[in-house]
């Protein structure tokens, strides 16, 4: 396999925090008689494995210092890494300096993300910001003309083979390993950036001074920095994507460990791409109602049932009753521990995924009898502060839509038609307004007794959404009219009175909507003519 660009590995530099799998390299070094330079605990481990190691301080002539902050930051190390031995002038200078070149650099870095996830304090976290390691990795990657760099323990066996057979790596292979190493250090730095952004906020002393209060604009640099630098670690490749001809994988935030993406699969087949999308949507929907107990039933990222209950079983019963047909093959999310009573109801419904903070032992045992049900446990509520959407050539980044705007508080709603809602009606209106956040636009939602009874979603005009919500509410097998005396919410303003009129004609008694249309008066007059209660929020919840 050797070609003219292959370079035998005669001298290696090894400095790894995680020692897993290093045995295979050690065996190869011993067999090939490779000269090995190493640091601290790595050197000790290699010596235990029979490798004749040269301590790095013997090469540098300088002891490890500053609690280990300085070990390899020395010209005797970095010149040996960075000398391009295909360049005669580099080779000459190295010989004059009495420095030997390295052919292989094996490094993995301090566990910064692990330290953050452990809840370590700021000082301990800072100590796990690696300096020497990334410097060696980047130096070796830059000098891939003559140096091979290994940062992934999964490549140890490959490196061991090339050490043992005396061939080393070809230039193309070294370039590939270099690109992989640059990705490794870039991800490492991105993790540090994300931590620092959240911990080291911009102090007021660095804000620009101005005497004109009206001229001040919010500083968005912390929310939207000049460069958007984030990293996620690959967890696993999924069977396929949204459709069977698409490929997909799950990536995880390295700084967290208890959010939805890190859900514990207690039972069932591995999650699919669509399972993750729907379950995440349901999970967020259920938590929109906290601290009240709520359950969401979701299909294709749209709720086909949302409800609040005194118990989780009651919330599920009410949510499922909204649209039992659509609930078939759906996803269920609860923001409270799933009880045996709820599990007994779920057992008879074909469900793809159920997700909750926890499960009663008897409930889990019962649900586990459903072979194809994926059971997820997520101990923490959603905390995502930004949503990201990729477009061709760029990203759209926005703060997460939550029920926290001024217009989301019923105390700030403006009554523009009919009598003020009584306590029960206002509860239903507030429920409907919170629930509408989860529904794809254009969205109309009809509710009663703090539960959805009809949902119209994803239509290109509000009239069709209104018709769909009414139709869904009144097509149950028992023929019940569930719109009469119910309330409704619209995620954005009614551009004409026709959409509202459909709800009024169906018997809806109270409606909440943002307002803001140039035809608001026309809509308000239609509500007045029908004698229905109409509130304007001044806030909308589009969801595209």
Coordinates of C-alpha atoms in Angstrom, one line a residue:
X1 CA 0.0 0.0 0.0
X2 CA 3.0 2.3 0.5
X3 CA 3.5 4.9 -2.1
X4 CA 6.0 7.7 -2.7
X5 CA 4.2 10.0 -0.2
X6 CA 4.1 7.4 2.6
X7 CA 6.3 8.3 5.6
X8 CA 7.3 5.6 8.1
X9 CA 6.5 6.4 11.8
X10 CA 9.9 6.4 13.6
X11 CA 9.1 9.0 16.3
X12 CA 5.7 9.7 18.0
X13 CA 4.4 12.2 20.5
X14 CA 1.6 10.9 22.6
X15 CA -0.4 12.9 25.1
X16 CA -4.0 11.7 25.9
X17 CA -6.4 12.5 28.7
X18 CA -8.5 9.5 28.0
X19 CA -6.4 6.3 28.0
X20 CA -9.1 4.0 26.7
X21 CA -7.8 1.8 23.8
X22 CA -4.2 3.1 24.0
X23 CA -3.0 -0.5 24.5
X24 CA -3.2 -1.3 20.8
X25 CA -0.8 1.6 20.1
X26 CA 1.5 0.7 22.9
X27 CA 1.9 -2.9 21.5
X28 CA 2.7 -1.5 18.0
X29 CA 5.3 0.9 19.4
X30 CA 7.0 -1.9 21.3
X31 CA 7.0 -4.2 18.2
X32 CA 8.3 -1.5 15.9
X33 CA 10.8 0.0 18.3
X34 CA 9.2 3.4 17.8
X35 CA 10.7 6.3 19.7
X36 CA 7.9 7.7 21.9
X37 CA 7.8 11.1 23.7
X38 CA 5.0 11.5 26.2
X39 CA 3.6 13.5 29.1
X40 CA 2.7 12.9 32.7
X41 CA 0.0 10.2 33.2
X42 CA 0.2 9.2 29.6
X43 CA 3.9 8.4 29.9
X44 CA 3.2 6.4 33.0
X45 CA 0.5 4.4 31.3
X46 CA 2.7 3.6 28.3
X47 CA 5.6 2.6 30.5
X48 CA 3.2 0.2 32.3
X49 CA 2.4 -1.3 28.9
X50 CA 6.1 -1.9 28.1
X51 CA 6.9 1.2 26.0
X52 CA 10.3 2.8 26.4
X53 CA 9.1 6.4 26.9
X54 CA 11.1 9.7 26.8
X55 CA 9.4 12.1 29.2
X56 CA 8.6 15.4 27.5
X57 CA 10.6 17.4 30.1
X58 CA 13.7 15.6 29.0
X59 CA 13.1 16.9 25.5
X60 CA 12.2 20.4 26.5
X61 CA 14.8 20.7 29.4
X62 CA 12.0 22.4 31.4
X63 CA 9.8 20.8 34.1
X64 CA 6.1 20.6 34.0
X65 CA 4.8 23.7 35.7
X66 CA 1.9 25.9 36.8
X67 CA -0.2 22.9 37.9
X68 CA 0.3 21.3 34.5
X69 CA -0.7 24.3 32.5
X70 CA 2.8 24.3 30.8
X71 CA 4.1 20.9 29.6
X72 CA 4.5 20.9 25.8
X73 CA 4.4 24.6 25.0
X74 CA 8.1 24.6 24.0
X75 CA 10.0 25.0 20.7
X76 CA 11.7 21.6 21.2
X77 CA 8.2 20.1 20.9
X78 CA 6.5 22.4 18.4
X79 CA 9.5 22.7 16.0
X80 CA 9.5 18.9 15.9
X81 CA 5.8 18.9 15.0
X82 CA 5.9 21.8 12.5
X83 CA 9.0 21.1 10.6
X84 CA 8.1 20.2 7.0
X85 CA 10.7 17.5 6.3
X86 CA 10.1 17.7 2.6
X87 CA 11.5 21.2 2.8
X88 CA 15.3 21.1 2.9
X89 CA 15.6 24.4 4.7
X90 CA 13.3 23.1 7.5
X91 CA 15.4 19.9 7.7
X92 CA 18.6 21.9 7.9
X93 CA 17.3 24.3 10.6
X94 CA 16.0 21.4 12.7
X95 CA 19.4 19.7 12.5
X96 CA 21.2 22.9 13.5
X97 CA 18.8 23.3 16.5
X98 CA 19.4 19.7 17.6
X99 CA 15.7 18.9 17.4
X100 CA 14.2 15.6 16.1
X101 CA 11.1 15.6 14.0
X102 CA 7.9 13.8 14.9
X103 CA 6.1 11.6 12.4
X104 CA 3.0 10.9 14.5
X105 CA 1.1 13.0 17.1
X106 CA -1.6 11.3 19.1
X107 CA -3.6 13.7 21.3
X108 CA -7.0 13.9 22.9
X109 CA -8.1 16.9 25.0
X110 CA -9.1 17.7 28.5
X111 CA -12.8 16.8 29.0
X112 CA -14.2 20.3 29.0
X113 CA -17.8 19.4 28.1
X114 CA -17.8 16.5 30.7
X115 CA -16.7 19.0 33.3
X116 CA -19.5 21.5 32.5
X117 CA -22.1 18.7 32.5
X118 CA -20.8 17.6 36.0
X119 CA -21.9 20.9 37.4
X120 CA -18.3 21.9 38.3
X121 CA -17.6 25.5 39.5
X122 CA -16.1 28.1 37.2
X123 CA -12.5 27.7 38.4
X124 CA -12.5 23.9 37.9
X125 CA -14.1 24.4 34.5
X126 CA -11.5 26.8 33.4
X127 CA -8.8 24.3 34.3
X128 CA -10.2 21.9 31.8
X129 CA -9.7 24.4 28.9
X130 CA -6.9 22.6 27.1
X131 CA -4.1 24.8 25.7
X132 CA -1.2 22.6 24.9
X133 CA -3.3 19.8 23.4
X134 CA -5.0 21.9 20.8
X135 CA -1.7 23.6 19.9
X136 CA -0.1 20.2 19.2
X137 CA -3.1 19.0 17.2
X138 CA -3.3 22.1 15.1
X139 CA 0.4 22.1 14.5
X140 CA 0.5 18.5 13.4
X141 CA -2.6 19.1 11.2
X142 CA -1.0 22.1 9.6
X143 CA 2.1 20.1 8.9
X144 CA 0.2 17.1 7.4
X145 CA 2.8 17.2 4.6
X146 CA 5.0 15.1 6.9
X147 CA 3.1 14.4 10.2
X148 CA 0.1 12.2 10.9
X149 CA -2.2 13.3 13.7
X150 CA -4.7 11.1 15.6
X151 CA -7.4 12.6 17.8
X152 CA -10.0 9.9 17.6
X153 CA -9.5 6.7 19.7
X154 CA -11.4 4.8 16.9
X155 CA -8.3 5.5 14.8
X156 CA -5.8 3.9 17.2
X157 CA -6.0 0.5 15.6
X158 CA -5.4 2.1 12.2
X159 CA -2.4 4.0 13.5
X160 CA -1.1 0.8 15.2
X161 CA -1.2 -1.1 11.9
X162 CA 0.7 1.7 10.1
X163 CA 3.3 1.8 12.9
X164 CA 3.7 -2.0 12.8
X165 CA 4.0 -2.5 9.0
X166 CA 6.6 0.3 8.7
X167 CA 4.7 2.0 5.9
X168 CA 3.1 4.9 7.8
X169 CA 0.4 7.0 6.2
X170 CA 0.2 8.4 2.6
X171 CA -0.2 12.1 2.0
X172 CA -3.9 11.7 1.2
X173 CA -4.4 9.9 4.4
X174 CA -2.5 12.5 6.5
X175 CA -4.6 15.2 4.9
X176 CA -7.8 13.4 5.8
X177 CA -6.6 12.9 9.4
X178 CA -5.6 16.6 9.5
X179 CA -9.1 17.7 8.4
X180 CA -10.6 15.5 11.1
X181 CA -8.2 17.0 13.7
X182 CA -9.2 20.6 12.7
X183 CA -12.8 19.6 13.1
X184 CA -12.0 18.2 16.5
X185 CA -10.4 21.4 17.8
X186 CA -13.0 23.6 16.2
X187 CA -15.8 21.7 18.0
X188 CA -13.8 21.9 21.2
X189 CA -13.5 25.6 20.9
X190 CA -17.1 26.0 20.0
X191 CA -18.1 24.2 23.2
X192 CA -15.9 26.6 25.2
X193 CA -17.5 29.6 23.3
X194 CA -21.0 28.4 24.2
X195 CA -20.2 27.9 27.8
X196 CA -18.4 31.3 28.0
X197 CA -21.4 33.0 26.3
X198 CA -23.7 31.8 29.0
X199 CA -21.3 32.4 32.0
X200 CA -19.3 35.5 31.0
X201 CA -21.9 38.1 30.1
X202 CA -21.0 41.5 28.7
X203 CA -20.7 43.9 31.6
X204 CA -22.5 47.2 31.7
X205 CA -19.1 49.0 31.7
X206 CA -18.6 47.9 28.1
X207 CA -21.9 49.2 26.8
X208 CA -21.6 52.4 24.7
X209 CA -22.3 55.6 26.7
X210 CA -25.1 57.9 25.4
X211 CA -27.1 60.7 26.9
X212 CA -30.1 60.0 24.6
X213 CA -32.1 57.3 26.2
X214 CA -34.4 57.1 23.1
X215 CA -31.3 56.4 20.9
X216 CA -30.4 53.3 22.8
X217 CA -31.2 50.1 21.1
X218 CA -31.0 46.6 22.7
X219 CA -27.5 45.1 22.3
X220 CA -28.1 41.9 20.3
X221 CA -24.5 40.7 20.2
X222 CA -25.1 38.2 23.0
X223 CA -28.2 36.8 21.3
X224 CA -26.9 37.0 17.7
X225 CA -23.0 37.2 17.7
X226 CA -21.2 38.3 14.6
X227 CA -20.3 34.7 13.9
X228 CA -22.8 31.9 14.9
X229 CA -20.5 29.2 16.4
X230 CA -22.1 26.1 17.8
X231 CA -21.2 22.4 17.9
X232 CA -23.1 19.2 18.4
X233 CA -21.7 15.7 18.8
X234 CA -23.0 12.8 16.7
X235 CA -24.9 10.4 18.8
X236 CA -26.0 7.9 16.3
X237 CA -27.1 7.4 12.7
X238 CA -30.8 6.9 12.3
X239 CA -32.4 4.3 10.0
X240 CA -33.4 7.0 7.6
X241 CA -34.7 10.5 7.6
X242 CA -38.2 12.0 7.0
X243 CA -38.6 9.6 4.1
X244 CA -36.9 6.2 3.5
X245 CA -34.6 7.6 0.7
X246 CA -33.2 10.2 3.1
X247 CA -30.2 9.7 5.4
X248 CA -30.3 11.1 8.9
X249 CA -28.4 11.2 12.2
X250 CA -28.9 12.6 15.7
X251 CA -26.5 15.1 17.1
X252 CA -26.4 16.1 20.8
X253 CA -25.5 19.3 22.6
X254 CA -22.2 18.5 24.4
X255 CA -22.9 20.8 27.3
X256 CA -26.2 19.2 28.4
X257 CA -27.2 15.7 29.4
X258 CA -30.9 15.7 30.6
X259 CA -32.8 17.5 27.9
X260 CA -35.1 15.9 25.3
X261 CA -32.4 15.0 22.8
X262 CA -30.7 13.0 25.6
X263 CA -34.0 11.2 26.5
X264 CA -33.6 7.8 28.1
X265 CA -35.3 5.1 26.0
X266 CA -36.8 2.8 28.5
X267 CA -38.5 0.5 26.1
X268 CA -39.1 -0.1 22.4
X269 CA -37.3 0.2 19.1
X270 CA -34.8 3.0 18.4
X271 CA -36.3 6.4 17.7
X272 CA -36.7 7.5 14.1
X273 CA -36.3 10.9 12.6
X274 CA -40.0 11.5 12.6
X275 CA -40.4 10.1 16.1
X276 CA -37.9 12.7 17.4
X277 CA -39.6 15.6 15.5
X278 CA -43.1 14.7 16.7
X279 CA -42.1 13.8 20.3
X280 CA -40.1 17.0 20.7
X281 CA -43.2 19.0 19.5
X282 CA -45.5 17.1 21.9
X283 CA -43.0 17.5 24.8
X284 CA -42.8 21.3 24.3
X285 CA -46.6 21.6 24.0
X286 CA -47.3 19.8 27.2
X287 CA -44.9 22.0 29.1
X288 CA -46.5 25.2 27.8
X289 CA -49.1 24.6 30.6
X290 CA -46.8 24.0 33.5
X291 CA -47.2 24.1 36.5
X292 CA -50.6 22.6 35.6
X293 CA -50.8 18.9 34.6
X294 CA -51.1 18.6 30.9
X295 CA -51.0 16.0 28.1
X296 CA -50.4 16.6 24.4
X297 CA -51.2 14.1 21.6
X298 CA -49.3 15.0 18.4
X299 CA -49.3 13.8 14.9
X300 CA -47.0 15.2 12.2
X301 CA -45.9 18.0 14.5
X302 CA -49.5 19.2 15.0
X303 CA -51.5 18.6 18.2
X304 CA -54.6 16.5 17.7
X305 CA -55.3 16.8 21.4
X306 CA -54.2 19.0 24.3
X307 CA -55.7 19.2 27.7
X308 CA -55.2 20.1 31.4
X309 CA -56.5 17.8 34.1
X310 CA -56.5 17.4 37.9
X311 CA -54.6 14.2 37.2
X312 CA -52.5 13.1 34.3
X313 CA -55.0 10.4 33.5
X314 CA -57.8 13.0 33.2
X315 CA -55.6 15.2 31.1
X316 CA -54.9 12.3 28.7
X317 CA -58.5 11.3 28.5
X318 CA -59.6 14.8 27.6
X319 CA -56.7 15.2 25.1
X320 CA -57.4 11.9 23.4
X321 CA -61.1 12.7 23.1
X322 CA -60.4 15.7 20.9
X323 CA -59.6 13.6 17.8
X324 CA -59.3 9.8 18.5
X325 CA -58.9 9.0 14.8
X326 CA -55.9 11.2 14.4
X327 CA -54.4 10.1 17.7
X328 CA -54.0 6.6 16.2
X329 CA -50.2 6.2 15.6
X330 CA -49.5 9.5 17.3
X331 CA -47.1 10.6 20.1
X332 CA -48.2 11.3 23.7
X333 CA -46.3 13.7 26.0
X334 CA -47.1 14.4 29.6
X335 CA -45.5 17.0 31.9
X336 CA -46.2 14.8 35.0
X337 CA -45.4 11.3 36.1
X338 CA -47.5 8.7 34.1
X339 CA -49.7 6.8 36.4
X340 CA -51.1 3.3 36.1
X341 CA -54.6 4.8 35.4
X342 CA -53.2 6.7 32.4
X343 CA -51.2 3.7 31.2
X344 CA -54.3 1.5 31.3
X345 CA -55.9 4.0 28.8
X346 CA -52.8 4.3 26.6
X347 CA -52.5 0.5 26.4
X348 CA -55.5 0.2 24.1
X349 CA -54.3 3.0 21.7
X350 CA -51.8 2.4 19.0
X351 CA -49.1 5.0 19.9
X352 CA -45.6 5.4 18.5
X353 CA -44.0 7.2 21.4
X354 CA -44.8 8.3 24.9
X355 CA -42.6 10.8 26.7
X356 CA -42.8 11.9 30.4
X357 CA -40.6 13.0 33.3
X358 CA -41.2 9.6 35.0
X359 CA -43.5 6.6 35.2
X360 CA -45.0 4.8 38.1
X361 CA -43.4 1.3 38.3
X362 CA -46.8 -0.4 37.6
X363 CA -47.5 2.0 34.7
X364 CA -44.1 1.3 33.1
X365 CA -44.6 -2.4 33.5
X366 CA -47.9 -2.3 31.8
X367 CA -46.7 0.0 29.0
X368 CA -43.7 -2.3 28.3
X369 CA -46.2 -5.0 27.3
X370 CA -46.7 -2.9 24.1
X371 CA -43.9 -4.2 21.9
X372 CA -43.8 -1.3 19.5
X373 CA -44.3 1.5 21.9
X374 CA -41.2 3.7 22.4
X375 CA -41.1 4.9 26.0
X376 CA -39.0 7.9 26.8
X377 CA -38.0 9.5 30.1
X378 CA -36.9 13.1 30.2
X379 CA -36.3 14.4 33.7
X380 CA -36.2 18.2 32.8
X381 CA -38.5 20.6 31.1
X382 CA -37.7 22.2 27.8
X383 CA -35.2 25.1 28.1
X384 CA -34.3 25.8 24.5
X385 CA -33.7 29.5 24.1
X386 CA -33.2 29.7 20.4
X387 CA -34.6 28.0 17.3
X388 CA -32.5 27.5 14.2
X389 CA -33.7 26.9 10.7
X390 CA -31.3 26.3 7.8
X391 CA -32.0 27.9 4.5
X392 CA -29.9 27.5 1.3
X393 CA -26.6 29.1 2.1
X394 CA -27.5 30.3 5.6
X395 CA -29.3 30.0 8.9
X396 CA -32.3 31.8 10.4
X397 CA -32.0 32.2 14.2
X398 CA -34.6 33.5 16.5
X399 CA -35.5 33.4 20.2
X400 CA -37.9 30.6 21.1
X401 CA -41.5 31.4 21.0
X402 CA -42.9 31.1 24.5
X403 CA -46.1 32.2 26.3
X404 CA -44.3 35.1 27.9
X405 CA -45.2 38.2 25.9
X406 CA -47.2 41.0 27.4
X407 CA -50.2 40.0 25.4
X408 CA -50.1 36.4 26.6
X409 CA -51.4 37.5 30.0
X410 CA -55.2 37.7 30.1
X411 CA -54.9 40.7 32.4
X412 CA -53.6 42.6 29.4
X413 CA -56.2 41.5 26.9
X414 CA -58.6 44.1 25.4
X415 CA -62.3 43.3 25.5
X416 CA -63.8 44.7 22.2
X417 CA -67.1 42.8 22.0
X418 CA -69.6 41.2 24.3
X419 CA -69.6 40.8 28.0
X420 CA -66.4 40.1 30.0
X421 CA -65.9 36.3 30.2
X422 CA -66.8 34.7 33.5
X423 CA -64.1 32.8 35.4
X424 CA -64.7 29.4 33.7
X425 CA -64.8 30.9 30.2
X426 CA -61.7 33.0 30.8
X427 CA -59.9 29.8 31.9
X428 CA -60.8 28.2 28.6
X429 CA -59.8 31.2 26.7
X430 CA -56.4 31.3 28.4
X431 CA -56.0 27.5 27.7
X432 CA -56.9 28.0 24.0
X433 CA -54.4 30.9 23.7
X434 CA -51.6 28.8 25.3
X435 CA -52.5 25.8 23.1
X436 CA -52.6 27.7 19.8
X437 CA -48.8 28.3 20.2
X438 CA -48.3 24.6 19.3
X439 CA -50.5 24.6 16.1
X440 CA -49.0 25.2 12.6
X441 CA -50.3 28.4 11.0
X442 CA -52.8 29.3 9.9
X443 CA -54.2 28.0 13.2
X444 CA -57.7 28.0 14.7
X445 CA -58.4 26.1 18.0
X446 CA -61.7 25.4 19.7
X447 CA -61.6 24.5 23.4
X448 CA -63.9 23.6 26.2
X449 CA -63.2 22.6 29.8
X450 CA -59.5 23.3 29.3
X451 CA -59.2 20.8 26.5
X452 CA -59.1 21.1 22.7
X453 CA -62.2 19.9 20.9
X454 CA -61.4 21.0 17.4
X455 CA -58.1 22.1 15.7
X456 CA -57.7 23.6 12.3
X457 CA -54.0 23.8 11.3
X458 CA -51.6 24.5 8.5
X459 CA -54.1 26.0 6.0
X460 CA -53.2 28.8 3.6
X461 CA -56.2 30.9 4.7
X462 CA -57.9 31.4 8.0
X463 CA -61.4 30.5 6.6
X464 CA -60.3 27.0 5.8
X465 CA -58.7 26.6 9.3
X466 CA -61.9 27.8 10.9
X467 CA -64.0 25.3 8.8
X468 CA -61.5 22.5 9.7
X469 CA -61.6 23.2 13.4
X470 CA -65.4 23.2 13.4
X471 CA -65.6 20.0 11.3
X472 CA -63.1 18.2 13.6
X473 CA -65.0 19.3 16.7
X474 CA -68.4 18.0 15.4
X475 CA -67.5 14.7 13.6
X476 CA -67.3 12.3 16.6
X477 CA -69.2 9.0 16.3
X478 CA -71.7 10.1 19.0
X479 CA -72.7 13.1 16.9
X480 CA -72.1 15.6 19.8
X481 CA -72.0 19.3 19.0
X482 CA -68.9 20.3 20.7
X483 CA -68.6 23.9 19.3
X484 CA -71.8 25.2 21.0
X485 CA -70.8 27.1 24.1
X486 CA -67.1 26.5 23.4
X487 CA -64.3 29.1 23.0
X488 CA -61.8 29.6 20.2
X489 CA -58.4 31.1 19.6
X490 CA -56.7 32.3 16.4
X491 CA -52.9 32.5 16.3
X492 CA -53.0 35.7 14.2
X493 CA -55.6 38.3 13.3
X494 CA -58.7 37.6 11.3
X495 CA -58.1 39.6 8.0
X496 CA -61.8 39.5 7.3
X497 CA -64.9 38.7 9.4
X498 CA -65.6 35.5 7.4
X499 CA -63.3 33.2 9.5
X500 CA -64.8 34.5 12.8
X501 CA -68.3 34.2 11.4
X502 CA -67.8 30.4 10.8
X503 CA -66.9 30.0 14.5
X504 CA -69.9 32.2 15.6
X505 CA -72.3 30.2 13.4
X506 CA -71.0 27.0 14.9
X507 CA -72.0 28.3 18.4
X508 CA -68.6 29.5 19.8
X509 CA -69.4 32.0 22.6
X510 CA -66.0 33.6 23.1
X511 CA -62.9 34.2 20.9
X512 CA -59.4 35.4 21.6
X513 CA -57.2 36.7 18.8
X514 CA -54.3 39.1 18.3
X515 CA -56.0 41.9 16.4
X516 CA -54.0 44.3 14.3
X517 CA -55.8 43.9 10.9
X518 CA -56.8 47.0 8.9
X519 CA -60.2 45.4 9.0
X520 CA -60.3 44.9 12.8
X521 CA -63.5 47.1 13.0
X522 CA -65.3 44.8 10.5
X523 CA -64.3 41.8 12.6
X524 CA -65.3 43.4 15.8
X525 CA -68.7 44.5 14.4
X526 CA -69.4 40.9 13.3
X527 CA -68.7 39.8 16.9
X528 CA -70.9 42.5 18.3
X529 CA -73.7 41.6 15.9
X530 CA -73.5 38.0 17.1
X531 CA -73.2 39.0 20.8
X532 CA -70.0 37.0 21.3
X533 CA -67.2 37.9 23.6
X534 CA -64.0 39.0 21.7
X535 CA -60.6 39.7 23.2
X536 CA -57.6 41.2 21.4
X537 CA -54.1 40.2 22.8
X538 CA -51.8 42.4 20.7
X539 CA -49.5 39.3 20.4
X540 CA -49.5 36.6 17.8
X541 CA -48.1 33.1 17.7
X542 CA -47.3 32.2 14.1
X543 CA -45.7 28.7 13.7
X544 CA -44.5 28.0 10.2

